[in-house]
Short mmCIF file of N, CA and C in Angstrom, two decimals:
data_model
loop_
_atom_site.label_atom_id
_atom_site.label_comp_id
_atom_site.label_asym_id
_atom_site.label_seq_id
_atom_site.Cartn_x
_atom_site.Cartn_y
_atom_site.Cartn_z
N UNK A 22 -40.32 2.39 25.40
CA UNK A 22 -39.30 1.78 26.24
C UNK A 22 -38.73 0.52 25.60
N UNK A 23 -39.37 0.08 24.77
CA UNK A 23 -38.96 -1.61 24.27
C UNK A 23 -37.98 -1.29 23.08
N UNK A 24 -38.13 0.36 22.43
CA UNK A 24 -37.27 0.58 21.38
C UNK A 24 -35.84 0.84 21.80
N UNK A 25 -35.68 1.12 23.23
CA UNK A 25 -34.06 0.94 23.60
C UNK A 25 -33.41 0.22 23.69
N UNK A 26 -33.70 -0.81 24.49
CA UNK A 26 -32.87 -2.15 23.96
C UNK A 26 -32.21 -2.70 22.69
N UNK A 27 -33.26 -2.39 21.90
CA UNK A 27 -32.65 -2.16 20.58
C UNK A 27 -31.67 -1.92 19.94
N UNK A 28 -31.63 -0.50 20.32
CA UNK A 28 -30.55 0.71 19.93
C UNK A 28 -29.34 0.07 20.65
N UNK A 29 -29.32 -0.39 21.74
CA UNK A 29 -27.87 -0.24 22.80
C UNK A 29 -26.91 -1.77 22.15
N UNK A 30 -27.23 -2.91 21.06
CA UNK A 30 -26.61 -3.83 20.96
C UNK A 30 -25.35 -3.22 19.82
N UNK A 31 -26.40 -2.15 19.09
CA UNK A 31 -25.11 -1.35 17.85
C UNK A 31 -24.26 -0.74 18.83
N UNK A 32 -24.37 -0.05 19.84
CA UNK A 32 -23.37 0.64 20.59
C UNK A 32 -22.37 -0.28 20.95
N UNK A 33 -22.70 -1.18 21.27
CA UNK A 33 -21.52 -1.95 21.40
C UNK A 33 -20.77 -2.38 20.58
N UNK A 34 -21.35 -3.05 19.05
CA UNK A 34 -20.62 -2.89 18.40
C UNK A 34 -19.89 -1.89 17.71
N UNK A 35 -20.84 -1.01 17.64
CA UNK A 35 -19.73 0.45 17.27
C UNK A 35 -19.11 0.62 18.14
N UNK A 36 -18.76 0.44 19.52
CA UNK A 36 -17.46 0.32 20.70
C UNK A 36 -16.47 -0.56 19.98
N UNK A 37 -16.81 -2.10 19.73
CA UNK A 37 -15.84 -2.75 19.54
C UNK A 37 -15.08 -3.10 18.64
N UNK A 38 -16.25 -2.26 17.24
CA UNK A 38 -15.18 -1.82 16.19
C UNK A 38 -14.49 -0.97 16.00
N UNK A 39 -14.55 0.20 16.96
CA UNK A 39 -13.53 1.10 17.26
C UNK A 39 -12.45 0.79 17.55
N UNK A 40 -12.20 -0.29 18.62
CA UNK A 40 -11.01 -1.00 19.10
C UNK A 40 -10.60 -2.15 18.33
N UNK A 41 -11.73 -2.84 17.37
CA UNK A 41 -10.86 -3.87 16.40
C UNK A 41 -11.35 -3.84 14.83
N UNK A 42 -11.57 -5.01 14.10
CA UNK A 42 -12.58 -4.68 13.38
C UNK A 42 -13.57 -6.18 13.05
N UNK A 43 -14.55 -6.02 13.18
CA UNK A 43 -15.92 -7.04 12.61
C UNK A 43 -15.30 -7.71 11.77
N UNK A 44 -15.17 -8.19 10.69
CA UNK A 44 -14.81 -9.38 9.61
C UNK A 44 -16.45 -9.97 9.28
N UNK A 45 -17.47 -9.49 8.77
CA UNK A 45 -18.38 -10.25 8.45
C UNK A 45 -18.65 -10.31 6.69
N UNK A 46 -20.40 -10.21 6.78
CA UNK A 46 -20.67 -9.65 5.52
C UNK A 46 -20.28 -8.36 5.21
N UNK A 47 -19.89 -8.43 3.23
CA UNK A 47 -19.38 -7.35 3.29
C UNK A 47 -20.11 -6.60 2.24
N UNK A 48 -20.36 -5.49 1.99
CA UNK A 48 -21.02 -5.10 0.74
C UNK A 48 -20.33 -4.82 -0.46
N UNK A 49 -20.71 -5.14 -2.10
CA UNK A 49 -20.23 -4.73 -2.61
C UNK A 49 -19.71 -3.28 -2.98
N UNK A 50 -18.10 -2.76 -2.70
CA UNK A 50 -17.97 -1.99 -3.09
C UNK A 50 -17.29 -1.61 -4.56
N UNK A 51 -17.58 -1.32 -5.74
CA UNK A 51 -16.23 -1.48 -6.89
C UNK A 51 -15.38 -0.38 -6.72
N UNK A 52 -15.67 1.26 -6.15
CA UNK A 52 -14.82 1.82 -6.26
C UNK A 52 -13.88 1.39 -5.35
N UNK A 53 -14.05 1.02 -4.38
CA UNK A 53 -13.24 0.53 -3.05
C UNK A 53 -12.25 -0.30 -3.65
N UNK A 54 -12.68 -1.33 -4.85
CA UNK A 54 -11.78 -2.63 -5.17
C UNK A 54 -10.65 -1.94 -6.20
N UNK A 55 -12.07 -0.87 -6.67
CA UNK A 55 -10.88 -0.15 -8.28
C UNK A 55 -9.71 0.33 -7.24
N UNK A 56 -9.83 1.07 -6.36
CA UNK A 56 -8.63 1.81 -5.09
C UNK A 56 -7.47 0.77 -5.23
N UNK A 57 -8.05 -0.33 -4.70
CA UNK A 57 -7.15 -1.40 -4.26
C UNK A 57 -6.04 -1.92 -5.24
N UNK A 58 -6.65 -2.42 -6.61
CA UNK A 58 -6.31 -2.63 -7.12
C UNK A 58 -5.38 -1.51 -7.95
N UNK A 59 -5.50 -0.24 -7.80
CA UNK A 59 -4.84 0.65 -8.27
C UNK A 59 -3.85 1.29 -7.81
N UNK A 60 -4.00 0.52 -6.28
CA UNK A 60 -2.86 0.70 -5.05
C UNK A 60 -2.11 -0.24 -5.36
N UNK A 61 -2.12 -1.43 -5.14
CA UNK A 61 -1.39 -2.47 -5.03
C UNK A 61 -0.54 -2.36 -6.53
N UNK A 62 -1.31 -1.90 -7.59
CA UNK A 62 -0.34 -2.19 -8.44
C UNK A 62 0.70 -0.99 -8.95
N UNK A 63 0.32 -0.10 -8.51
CA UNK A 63 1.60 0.86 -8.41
C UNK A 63 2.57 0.71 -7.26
N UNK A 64 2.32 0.12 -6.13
CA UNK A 64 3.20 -0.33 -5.35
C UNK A 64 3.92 -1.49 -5.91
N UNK A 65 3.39 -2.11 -6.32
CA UNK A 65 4.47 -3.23 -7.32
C UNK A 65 5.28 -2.58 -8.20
N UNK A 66 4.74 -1.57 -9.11
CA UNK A 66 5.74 -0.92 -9.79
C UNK A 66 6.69 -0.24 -8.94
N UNK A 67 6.22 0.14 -8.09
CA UNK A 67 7.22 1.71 -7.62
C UNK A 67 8.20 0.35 -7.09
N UNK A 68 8.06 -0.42 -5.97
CA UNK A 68 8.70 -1.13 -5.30
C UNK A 68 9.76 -1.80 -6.07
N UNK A 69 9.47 -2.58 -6.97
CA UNK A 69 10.22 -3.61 -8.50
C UNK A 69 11.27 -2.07 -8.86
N UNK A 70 10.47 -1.59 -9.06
CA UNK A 70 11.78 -0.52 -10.03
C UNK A 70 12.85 0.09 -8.94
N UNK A 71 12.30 0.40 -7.65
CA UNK A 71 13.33 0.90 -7.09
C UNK A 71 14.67 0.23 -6.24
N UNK A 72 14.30 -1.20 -6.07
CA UNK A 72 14.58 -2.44 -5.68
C UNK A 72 15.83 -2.40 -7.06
N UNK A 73 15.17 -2.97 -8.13
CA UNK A 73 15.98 -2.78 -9.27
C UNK A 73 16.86 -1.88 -9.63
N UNK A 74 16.56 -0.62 -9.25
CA UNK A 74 17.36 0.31 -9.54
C UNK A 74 18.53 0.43 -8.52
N UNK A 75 18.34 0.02 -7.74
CA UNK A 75 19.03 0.08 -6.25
C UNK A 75 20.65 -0.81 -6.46
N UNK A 76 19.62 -2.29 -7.10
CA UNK A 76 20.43 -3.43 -7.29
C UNK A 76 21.28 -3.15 -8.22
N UNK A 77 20.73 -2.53 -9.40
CA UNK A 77 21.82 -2.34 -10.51
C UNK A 77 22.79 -1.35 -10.23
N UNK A 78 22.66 -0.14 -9.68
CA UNK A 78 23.49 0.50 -9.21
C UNK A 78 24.80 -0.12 -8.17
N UNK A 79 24.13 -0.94 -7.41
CA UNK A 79 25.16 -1.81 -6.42
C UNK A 79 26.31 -2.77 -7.35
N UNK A 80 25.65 -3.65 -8.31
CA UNK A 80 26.52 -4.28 -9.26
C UNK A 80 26.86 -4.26 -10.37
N UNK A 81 26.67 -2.55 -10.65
CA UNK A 81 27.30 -2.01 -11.74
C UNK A 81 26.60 -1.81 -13.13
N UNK A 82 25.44 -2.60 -13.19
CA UNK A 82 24.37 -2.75 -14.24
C UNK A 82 24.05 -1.76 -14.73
N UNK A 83 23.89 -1.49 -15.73
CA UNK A 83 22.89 -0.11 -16.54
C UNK A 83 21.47 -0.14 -16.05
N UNK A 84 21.26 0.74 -15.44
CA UNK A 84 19.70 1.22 -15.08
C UNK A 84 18.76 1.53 -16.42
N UNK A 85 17.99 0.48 -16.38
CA UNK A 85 16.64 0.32 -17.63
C UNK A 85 15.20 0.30 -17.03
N UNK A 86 14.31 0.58 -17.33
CA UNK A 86 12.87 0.17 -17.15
C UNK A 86 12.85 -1.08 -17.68
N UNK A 87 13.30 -0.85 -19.33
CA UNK A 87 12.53 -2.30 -20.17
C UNK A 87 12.92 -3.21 -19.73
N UNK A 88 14.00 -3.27 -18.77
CA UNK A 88 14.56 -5.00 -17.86
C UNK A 88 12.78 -5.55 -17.76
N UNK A 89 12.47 -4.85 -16.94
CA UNK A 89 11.52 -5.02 -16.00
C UNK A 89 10.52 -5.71 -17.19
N UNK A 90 10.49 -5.54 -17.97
CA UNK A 90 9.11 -5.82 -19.15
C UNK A 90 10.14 -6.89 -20.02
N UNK A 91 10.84 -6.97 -20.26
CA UNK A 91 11.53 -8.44 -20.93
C UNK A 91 11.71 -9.74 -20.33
N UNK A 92 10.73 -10.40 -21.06
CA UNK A 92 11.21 -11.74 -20.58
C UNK A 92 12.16 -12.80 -20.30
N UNK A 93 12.94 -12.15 -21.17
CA UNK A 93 14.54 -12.28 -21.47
C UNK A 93 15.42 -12.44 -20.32
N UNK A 94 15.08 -10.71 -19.58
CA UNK A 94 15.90 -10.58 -18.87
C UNK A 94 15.87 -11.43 -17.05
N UNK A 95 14.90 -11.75 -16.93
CA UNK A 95 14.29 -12.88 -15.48
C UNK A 95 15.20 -14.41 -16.34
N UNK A 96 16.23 -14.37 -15.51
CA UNK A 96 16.86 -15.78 -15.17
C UNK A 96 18.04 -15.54 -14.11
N UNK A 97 18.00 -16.94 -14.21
CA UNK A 97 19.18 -17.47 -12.86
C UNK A 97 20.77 -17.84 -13.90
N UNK A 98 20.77 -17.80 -15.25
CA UNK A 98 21.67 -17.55 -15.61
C UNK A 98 22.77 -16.49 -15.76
N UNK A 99 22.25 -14.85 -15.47
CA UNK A 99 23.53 -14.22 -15.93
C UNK A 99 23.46 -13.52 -14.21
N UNK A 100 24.26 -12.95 -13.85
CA UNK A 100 24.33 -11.86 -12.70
C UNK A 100 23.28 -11.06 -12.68
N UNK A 101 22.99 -10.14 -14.12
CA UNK A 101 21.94 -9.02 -14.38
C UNK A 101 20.74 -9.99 -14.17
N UNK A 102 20.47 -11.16 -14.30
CA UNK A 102 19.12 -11.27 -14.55
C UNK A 102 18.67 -12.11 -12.85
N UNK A 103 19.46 -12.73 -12.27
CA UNK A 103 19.45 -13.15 -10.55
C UNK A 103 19.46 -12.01 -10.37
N UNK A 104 19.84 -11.38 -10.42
CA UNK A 104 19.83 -9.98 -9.55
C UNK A 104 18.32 -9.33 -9.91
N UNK A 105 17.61 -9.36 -10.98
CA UNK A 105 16.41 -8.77 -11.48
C UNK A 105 15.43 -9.88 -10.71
N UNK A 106 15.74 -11.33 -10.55
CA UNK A 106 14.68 -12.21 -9.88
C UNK A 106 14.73 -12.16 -8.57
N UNK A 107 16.14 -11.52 -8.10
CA UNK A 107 15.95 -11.35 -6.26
C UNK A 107 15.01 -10.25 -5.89
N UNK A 108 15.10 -8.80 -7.07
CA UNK A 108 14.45 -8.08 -6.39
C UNK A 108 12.54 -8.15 -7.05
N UNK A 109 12.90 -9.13 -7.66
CA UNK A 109 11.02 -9.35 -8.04
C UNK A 109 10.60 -10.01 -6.15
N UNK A 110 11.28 -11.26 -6.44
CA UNK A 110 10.92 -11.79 -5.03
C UNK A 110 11.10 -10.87 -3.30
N UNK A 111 11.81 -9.82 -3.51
CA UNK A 111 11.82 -8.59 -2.72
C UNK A 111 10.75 -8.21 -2.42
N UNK A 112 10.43 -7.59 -3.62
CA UNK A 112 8.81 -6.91 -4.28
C UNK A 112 7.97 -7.78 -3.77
N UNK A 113 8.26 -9.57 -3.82
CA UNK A 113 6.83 -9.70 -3.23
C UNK A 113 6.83 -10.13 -1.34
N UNK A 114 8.15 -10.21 -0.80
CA UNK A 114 7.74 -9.65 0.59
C UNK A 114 7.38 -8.15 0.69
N UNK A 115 7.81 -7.11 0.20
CA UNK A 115 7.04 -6.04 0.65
C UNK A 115 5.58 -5.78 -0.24
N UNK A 116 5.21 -6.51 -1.04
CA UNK A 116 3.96 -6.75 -1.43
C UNK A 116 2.94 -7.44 -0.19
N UNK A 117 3.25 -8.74 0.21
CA UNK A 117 2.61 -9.38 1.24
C UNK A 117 2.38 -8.42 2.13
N UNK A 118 3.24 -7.61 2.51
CA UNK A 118 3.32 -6.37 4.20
C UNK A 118 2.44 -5.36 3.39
N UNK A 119 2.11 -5.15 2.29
CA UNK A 119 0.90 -4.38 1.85
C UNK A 119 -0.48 -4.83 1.59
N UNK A 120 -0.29 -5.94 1.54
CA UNK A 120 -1.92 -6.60 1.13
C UNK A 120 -2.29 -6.25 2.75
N UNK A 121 -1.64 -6.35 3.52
CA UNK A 121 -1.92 -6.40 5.16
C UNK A 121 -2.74 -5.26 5.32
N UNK A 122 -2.35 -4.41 4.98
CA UNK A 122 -2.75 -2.84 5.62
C UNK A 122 -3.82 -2.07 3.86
N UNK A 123 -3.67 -2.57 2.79
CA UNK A 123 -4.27 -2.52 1.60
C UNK A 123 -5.68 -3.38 1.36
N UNK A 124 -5.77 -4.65 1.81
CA UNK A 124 -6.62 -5.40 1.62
C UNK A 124 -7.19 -5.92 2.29
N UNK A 125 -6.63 -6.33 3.40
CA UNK A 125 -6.61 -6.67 4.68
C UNK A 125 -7.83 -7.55 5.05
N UNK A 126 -7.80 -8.70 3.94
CA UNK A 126 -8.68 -10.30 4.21
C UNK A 126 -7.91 -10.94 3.36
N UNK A 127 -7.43 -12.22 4.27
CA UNK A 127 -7.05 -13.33 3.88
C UNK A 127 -7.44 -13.49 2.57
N UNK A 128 -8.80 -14.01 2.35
CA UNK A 128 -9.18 -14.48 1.42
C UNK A 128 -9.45 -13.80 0.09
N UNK A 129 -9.13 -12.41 0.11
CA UNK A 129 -8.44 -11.27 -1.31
C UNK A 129 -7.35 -11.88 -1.75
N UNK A 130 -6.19 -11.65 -0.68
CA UNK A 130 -4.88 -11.45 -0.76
C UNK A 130 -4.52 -12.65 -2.44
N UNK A 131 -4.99 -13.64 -2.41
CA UNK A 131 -4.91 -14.55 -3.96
C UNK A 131 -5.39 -13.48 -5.40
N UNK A 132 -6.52 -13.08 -5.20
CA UNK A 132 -7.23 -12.39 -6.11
C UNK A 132 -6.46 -11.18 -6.65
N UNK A 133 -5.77 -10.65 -5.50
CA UNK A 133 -4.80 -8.95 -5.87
C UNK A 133 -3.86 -9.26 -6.33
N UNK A 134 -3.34 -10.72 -5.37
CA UNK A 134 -1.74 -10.52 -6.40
C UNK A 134 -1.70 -10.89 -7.57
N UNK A 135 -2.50 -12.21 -7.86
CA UNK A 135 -2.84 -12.43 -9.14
C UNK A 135 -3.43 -11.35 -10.05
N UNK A 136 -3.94 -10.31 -9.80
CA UNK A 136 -4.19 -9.64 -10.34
C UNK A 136 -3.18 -8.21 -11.01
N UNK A 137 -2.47 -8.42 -10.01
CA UNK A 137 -1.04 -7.22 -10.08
C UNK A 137 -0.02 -7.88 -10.99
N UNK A 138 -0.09 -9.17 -11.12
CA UNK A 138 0.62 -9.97 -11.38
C UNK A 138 0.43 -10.30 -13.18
N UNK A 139 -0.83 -9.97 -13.41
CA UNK A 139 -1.41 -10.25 -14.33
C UNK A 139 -1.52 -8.96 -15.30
N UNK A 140 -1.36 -8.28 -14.45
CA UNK A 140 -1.38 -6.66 -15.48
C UNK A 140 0.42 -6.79 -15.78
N UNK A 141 1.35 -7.03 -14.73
CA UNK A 141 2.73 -7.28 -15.32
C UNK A 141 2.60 -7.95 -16.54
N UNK A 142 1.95 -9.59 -16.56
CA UNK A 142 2.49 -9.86 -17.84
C UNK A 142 1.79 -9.45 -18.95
N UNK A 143 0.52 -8.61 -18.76
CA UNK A 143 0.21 -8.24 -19.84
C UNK A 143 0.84 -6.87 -20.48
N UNK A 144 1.43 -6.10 -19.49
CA UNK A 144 2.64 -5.05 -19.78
C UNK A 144 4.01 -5.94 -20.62
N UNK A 145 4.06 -7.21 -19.91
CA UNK A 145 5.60 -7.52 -20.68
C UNK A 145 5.06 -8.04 -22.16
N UNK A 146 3.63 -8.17 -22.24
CA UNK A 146 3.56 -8.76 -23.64
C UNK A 146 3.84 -7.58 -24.29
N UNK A 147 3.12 -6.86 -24.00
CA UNK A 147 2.99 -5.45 -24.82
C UNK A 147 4.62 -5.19 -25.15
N UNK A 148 5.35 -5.11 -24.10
CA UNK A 148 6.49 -4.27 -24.71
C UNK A 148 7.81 -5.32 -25.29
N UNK A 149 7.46 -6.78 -24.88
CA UNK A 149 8.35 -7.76 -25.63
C UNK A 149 7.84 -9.08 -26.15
N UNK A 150 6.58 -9.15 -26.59
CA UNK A 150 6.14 -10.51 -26.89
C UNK A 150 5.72 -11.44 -25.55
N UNK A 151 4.52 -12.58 -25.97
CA UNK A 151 4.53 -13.27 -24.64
C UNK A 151 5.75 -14.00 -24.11
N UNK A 152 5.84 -14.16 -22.69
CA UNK A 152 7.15 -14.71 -22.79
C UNK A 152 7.03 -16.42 -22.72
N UNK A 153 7.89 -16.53 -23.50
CA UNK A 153 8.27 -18.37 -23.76
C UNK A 153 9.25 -18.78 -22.88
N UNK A 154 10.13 -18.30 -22.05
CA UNK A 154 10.97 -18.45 -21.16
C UNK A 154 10.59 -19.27 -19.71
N UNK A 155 10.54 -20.74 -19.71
CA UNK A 155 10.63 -21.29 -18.26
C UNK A 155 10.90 -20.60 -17.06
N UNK A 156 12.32 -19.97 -17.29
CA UNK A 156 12.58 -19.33 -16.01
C UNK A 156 11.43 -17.93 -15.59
N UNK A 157 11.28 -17.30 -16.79
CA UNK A 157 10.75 -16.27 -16.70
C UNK A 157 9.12 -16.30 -15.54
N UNK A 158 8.45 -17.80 -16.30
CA UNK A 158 7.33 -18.21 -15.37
C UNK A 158 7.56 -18.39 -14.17
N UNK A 159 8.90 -19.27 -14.35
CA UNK A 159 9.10 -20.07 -12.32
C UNK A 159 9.25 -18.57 -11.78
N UNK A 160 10.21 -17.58 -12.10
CA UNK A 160 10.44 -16.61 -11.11
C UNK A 160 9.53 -15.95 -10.78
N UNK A 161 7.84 -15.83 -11.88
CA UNK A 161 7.07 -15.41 -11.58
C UNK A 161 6.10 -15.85 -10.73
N UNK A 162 6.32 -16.99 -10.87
CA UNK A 162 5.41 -18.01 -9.85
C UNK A 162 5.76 -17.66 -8.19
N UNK A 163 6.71 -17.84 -8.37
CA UNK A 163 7.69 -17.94 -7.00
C UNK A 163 7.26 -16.77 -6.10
N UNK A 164 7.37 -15.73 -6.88
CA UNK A 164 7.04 -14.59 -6.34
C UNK A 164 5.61 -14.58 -6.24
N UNK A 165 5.03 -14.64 -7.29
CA UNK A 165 3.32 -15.19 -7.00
C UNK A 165 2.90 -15.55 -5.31
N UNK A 166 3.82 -17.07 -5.37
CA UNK A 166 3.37 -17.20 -4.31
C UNK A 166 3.40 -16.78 -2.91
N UNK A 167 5.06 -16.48 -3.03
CA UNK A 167 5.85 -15.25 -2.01
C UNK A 167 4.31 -14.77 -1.24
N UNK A 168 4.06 -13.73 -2.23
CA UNK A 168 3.31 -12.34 -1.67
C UNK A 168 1.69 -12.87 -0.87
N UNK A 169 1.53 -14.43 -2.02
CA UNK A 169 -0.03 -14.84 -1.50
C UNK A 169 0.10 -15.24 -0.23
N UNK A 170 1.33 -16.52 0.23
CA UNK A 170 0.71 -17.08 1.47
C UNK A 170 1.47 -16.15 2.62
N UNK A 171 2.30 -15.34 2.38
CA UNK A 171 3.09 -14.24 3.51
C UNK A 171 2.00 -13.38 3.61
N UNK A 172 1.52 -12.80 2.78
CA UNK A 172 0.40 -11.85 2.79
C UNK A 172 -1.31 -12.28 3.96
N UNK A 173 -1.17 -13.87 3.23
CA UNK A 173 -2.72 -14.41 3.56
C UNK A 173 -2.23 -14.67 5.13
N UNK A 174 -1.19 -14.73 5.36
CA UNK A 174 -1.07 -15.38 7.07
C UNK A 174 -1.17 -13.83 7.57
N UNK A 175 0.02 -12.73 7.19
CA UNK A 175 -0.44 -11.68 8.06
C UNK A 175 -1.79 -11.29 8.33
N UNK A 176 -2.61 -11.26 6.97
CA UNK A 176 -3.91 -10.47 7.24
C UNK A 176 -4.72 -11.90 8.01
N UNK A 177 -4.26 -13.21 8.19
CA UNK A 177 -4.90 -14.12 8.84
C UNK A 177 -4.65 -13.69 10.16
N UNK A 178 -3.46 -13.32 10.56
CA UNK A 178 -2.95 -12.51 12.00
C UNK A 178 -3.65 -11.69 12.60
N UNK A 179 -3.83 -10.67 11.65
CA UNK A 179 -4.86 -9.15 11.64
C UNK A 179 -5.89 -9.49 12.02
N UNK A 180 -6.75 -10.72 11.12
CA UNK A 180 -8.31 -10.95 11.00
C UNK A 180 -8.61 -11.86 13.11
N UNK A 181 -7.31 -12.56 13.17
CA UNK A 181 -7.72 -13.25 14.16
C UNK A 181 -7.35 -12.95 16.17
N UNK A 182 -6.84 -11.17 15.70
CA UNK A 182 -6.69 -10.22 17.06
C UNK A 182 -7.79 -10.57 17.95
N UNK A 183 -7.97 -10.39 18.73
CA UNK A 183 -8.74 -9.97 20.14
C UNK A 183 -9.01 -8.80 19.82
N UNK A 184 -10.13 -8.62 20.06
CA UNK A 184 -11.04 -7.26 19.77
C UNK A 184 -11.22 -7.06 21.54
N UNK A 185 -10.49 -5.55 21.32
CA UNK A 185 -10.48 -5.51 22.96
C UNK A 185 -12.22 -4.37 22.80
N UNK A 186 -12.81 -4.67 24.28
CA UNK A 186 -13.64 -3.85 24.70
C UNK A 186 -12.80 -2.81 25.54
N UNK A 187 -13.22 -1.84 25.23
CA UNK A 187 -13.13 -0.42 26.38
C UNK A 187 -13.88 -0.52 27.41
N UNK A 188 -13.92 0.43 28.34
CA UNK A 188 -14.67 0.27 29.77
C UNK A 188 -15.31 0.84 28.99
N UNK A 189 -15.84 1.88 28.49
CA UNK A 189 -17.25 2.25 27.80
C UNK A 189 -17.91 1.03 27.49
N UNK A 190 -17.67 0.40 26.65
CA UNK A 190 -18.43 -0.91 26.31
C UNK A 190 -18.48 -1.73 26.82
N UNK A 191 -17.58 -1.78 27.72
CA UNK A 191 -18.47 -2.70 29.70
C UNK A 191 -19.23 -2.37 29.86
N UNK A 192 -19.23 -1.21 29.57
CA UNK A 192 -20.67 -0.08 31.10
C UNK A 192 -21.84 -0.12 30.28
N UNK A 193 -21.66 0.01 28.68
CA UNK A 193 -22.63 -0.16 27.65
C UNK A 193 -23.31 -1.22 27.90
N UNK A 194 -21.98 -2.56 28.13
CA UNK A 194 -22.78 -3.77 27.96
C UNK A 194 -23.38 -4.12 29.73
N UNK A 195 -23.45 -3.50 30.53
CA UNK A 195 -23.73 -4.23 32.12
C UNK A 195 -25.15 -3.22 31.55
N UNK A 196 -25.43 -2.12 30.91
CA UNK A 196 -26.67 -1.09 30.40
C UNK A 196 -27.42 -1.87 30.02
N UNK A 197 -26.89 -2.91 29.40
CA UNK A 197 -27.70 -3.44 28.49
C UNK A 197 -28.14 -4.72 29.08
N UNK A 198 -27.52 -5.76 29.92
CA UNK A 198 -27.84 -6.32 30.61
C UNK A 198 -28.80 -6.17 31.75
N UNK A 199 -28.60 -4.44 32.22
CA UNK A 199 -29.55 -4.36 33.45
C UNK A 199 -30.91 -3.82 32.84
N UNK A 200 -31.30 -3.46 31.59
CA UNK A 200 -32.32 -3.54 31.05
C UNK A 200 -33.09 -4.56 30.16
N UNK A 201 -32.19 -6.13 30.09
CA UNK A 201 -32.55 -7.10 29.75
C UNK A 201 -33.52 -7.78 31.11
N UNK A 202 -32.76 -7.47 32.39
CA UNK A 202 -33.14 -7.87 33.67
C UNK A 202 -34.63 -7.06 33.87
N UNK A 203 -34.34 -5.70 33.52
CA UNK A 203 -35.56 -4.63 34.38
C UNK A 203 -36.84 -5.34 33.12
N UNK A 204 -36.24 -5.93 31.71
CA UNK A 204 -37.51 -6.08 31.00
C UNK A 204 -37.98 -7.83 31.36
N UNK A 205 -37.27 -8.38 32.21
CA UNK A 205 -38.01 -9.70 32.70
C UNK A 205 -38.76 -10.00 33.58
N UNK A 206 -38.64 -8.70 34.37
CA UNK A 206 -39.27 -8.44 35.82
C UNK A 206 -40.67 -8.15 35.13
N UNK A 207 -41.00 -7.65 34.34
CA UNK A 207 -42.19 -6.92 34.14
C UNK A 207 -43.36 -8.02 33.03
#
């Protein structure tokens, strides 16, 4: 009889993570992180290129990949290249609205983008040298940060819901209370 009580405190939490979710300790997972990280950064690609492609089509631009990998081409000097830094900074509001539902703790959301962020410039070295370009950094920064603190407040949003109980997990928890009572009597 003393081993039920026991059992009935997980029921509740398995009730109330049904309806929200726990935020505690977490275990290491790597395939879970390899996912993440393998999500997030094809969503940066797919997103950047189609954004880009979208844009250049609208103002007449020649549709390229290698924009995207030249350092060259990120400035606020020509039309083609504002137009390539609006839709980076695009990329990173709909980046932030993915860390939400992708990562979904505040305290990742720094680690991924920097990390998505970081496989870009090691793609732009590869295909044009590191870049020496001021602008090229600020626009990257910018966006950097875009995605971190838009990102870190939603999933701060997410993390800080009301975890609703169900009437199951009333009735669980008054169960559990009236066998806290029946075990004081005795």
């Amino acid at each position: 009889s003393n081993s039920q009580p026991s059992a009935e405190p997980a029921t509740i939490e398995t009730k109330a993570a049904m309806d929200g979710k726990f935020f505690g300790a977490e275990k290491f997972n790597p395939r879970l992180i390899m996912t993440q990280i393998v999500v997030m950064q094809s969503l940066f690609w797919f997103c950047l290129c189609l954004l880009t492609a979208c844009a250049d089509f609208v103002i007449g631009e020649p549709q390229s990949a290698s924009q995207l990998f030249n350092c060259r081409s990120y400035t606020w000097d020509t039309r083609a290249g504002l137009t390539l830094a609006v839709c980076l900074w695009a990329t990173a509001l709909l980046m932030a609205c993915s860390l939400r539902f992708v990562v979904e703790r505040a305290k990742k959301c720094l680690d991924f983008v920097s990390t998505y962020h970081f496989f870009h410039f090691v793609a732009t070295c590869f295909a044009a040298g590191c870049p020496n370009s001021r602008q090229w950094w600020a626009i990257q920064l910018i966006a950097l940060l875009m995605a971190v603190f838009l990102g870190e407040y939603m999933c701060m949003m997410a993390e800080t819901k009301t975890i609703k109980l169900g009437s199951k997990a009333r009735q669980s928890k008054a169960a559990l209370q009236q066998v806290v009572v029946d075990d004081a009597d005795i």
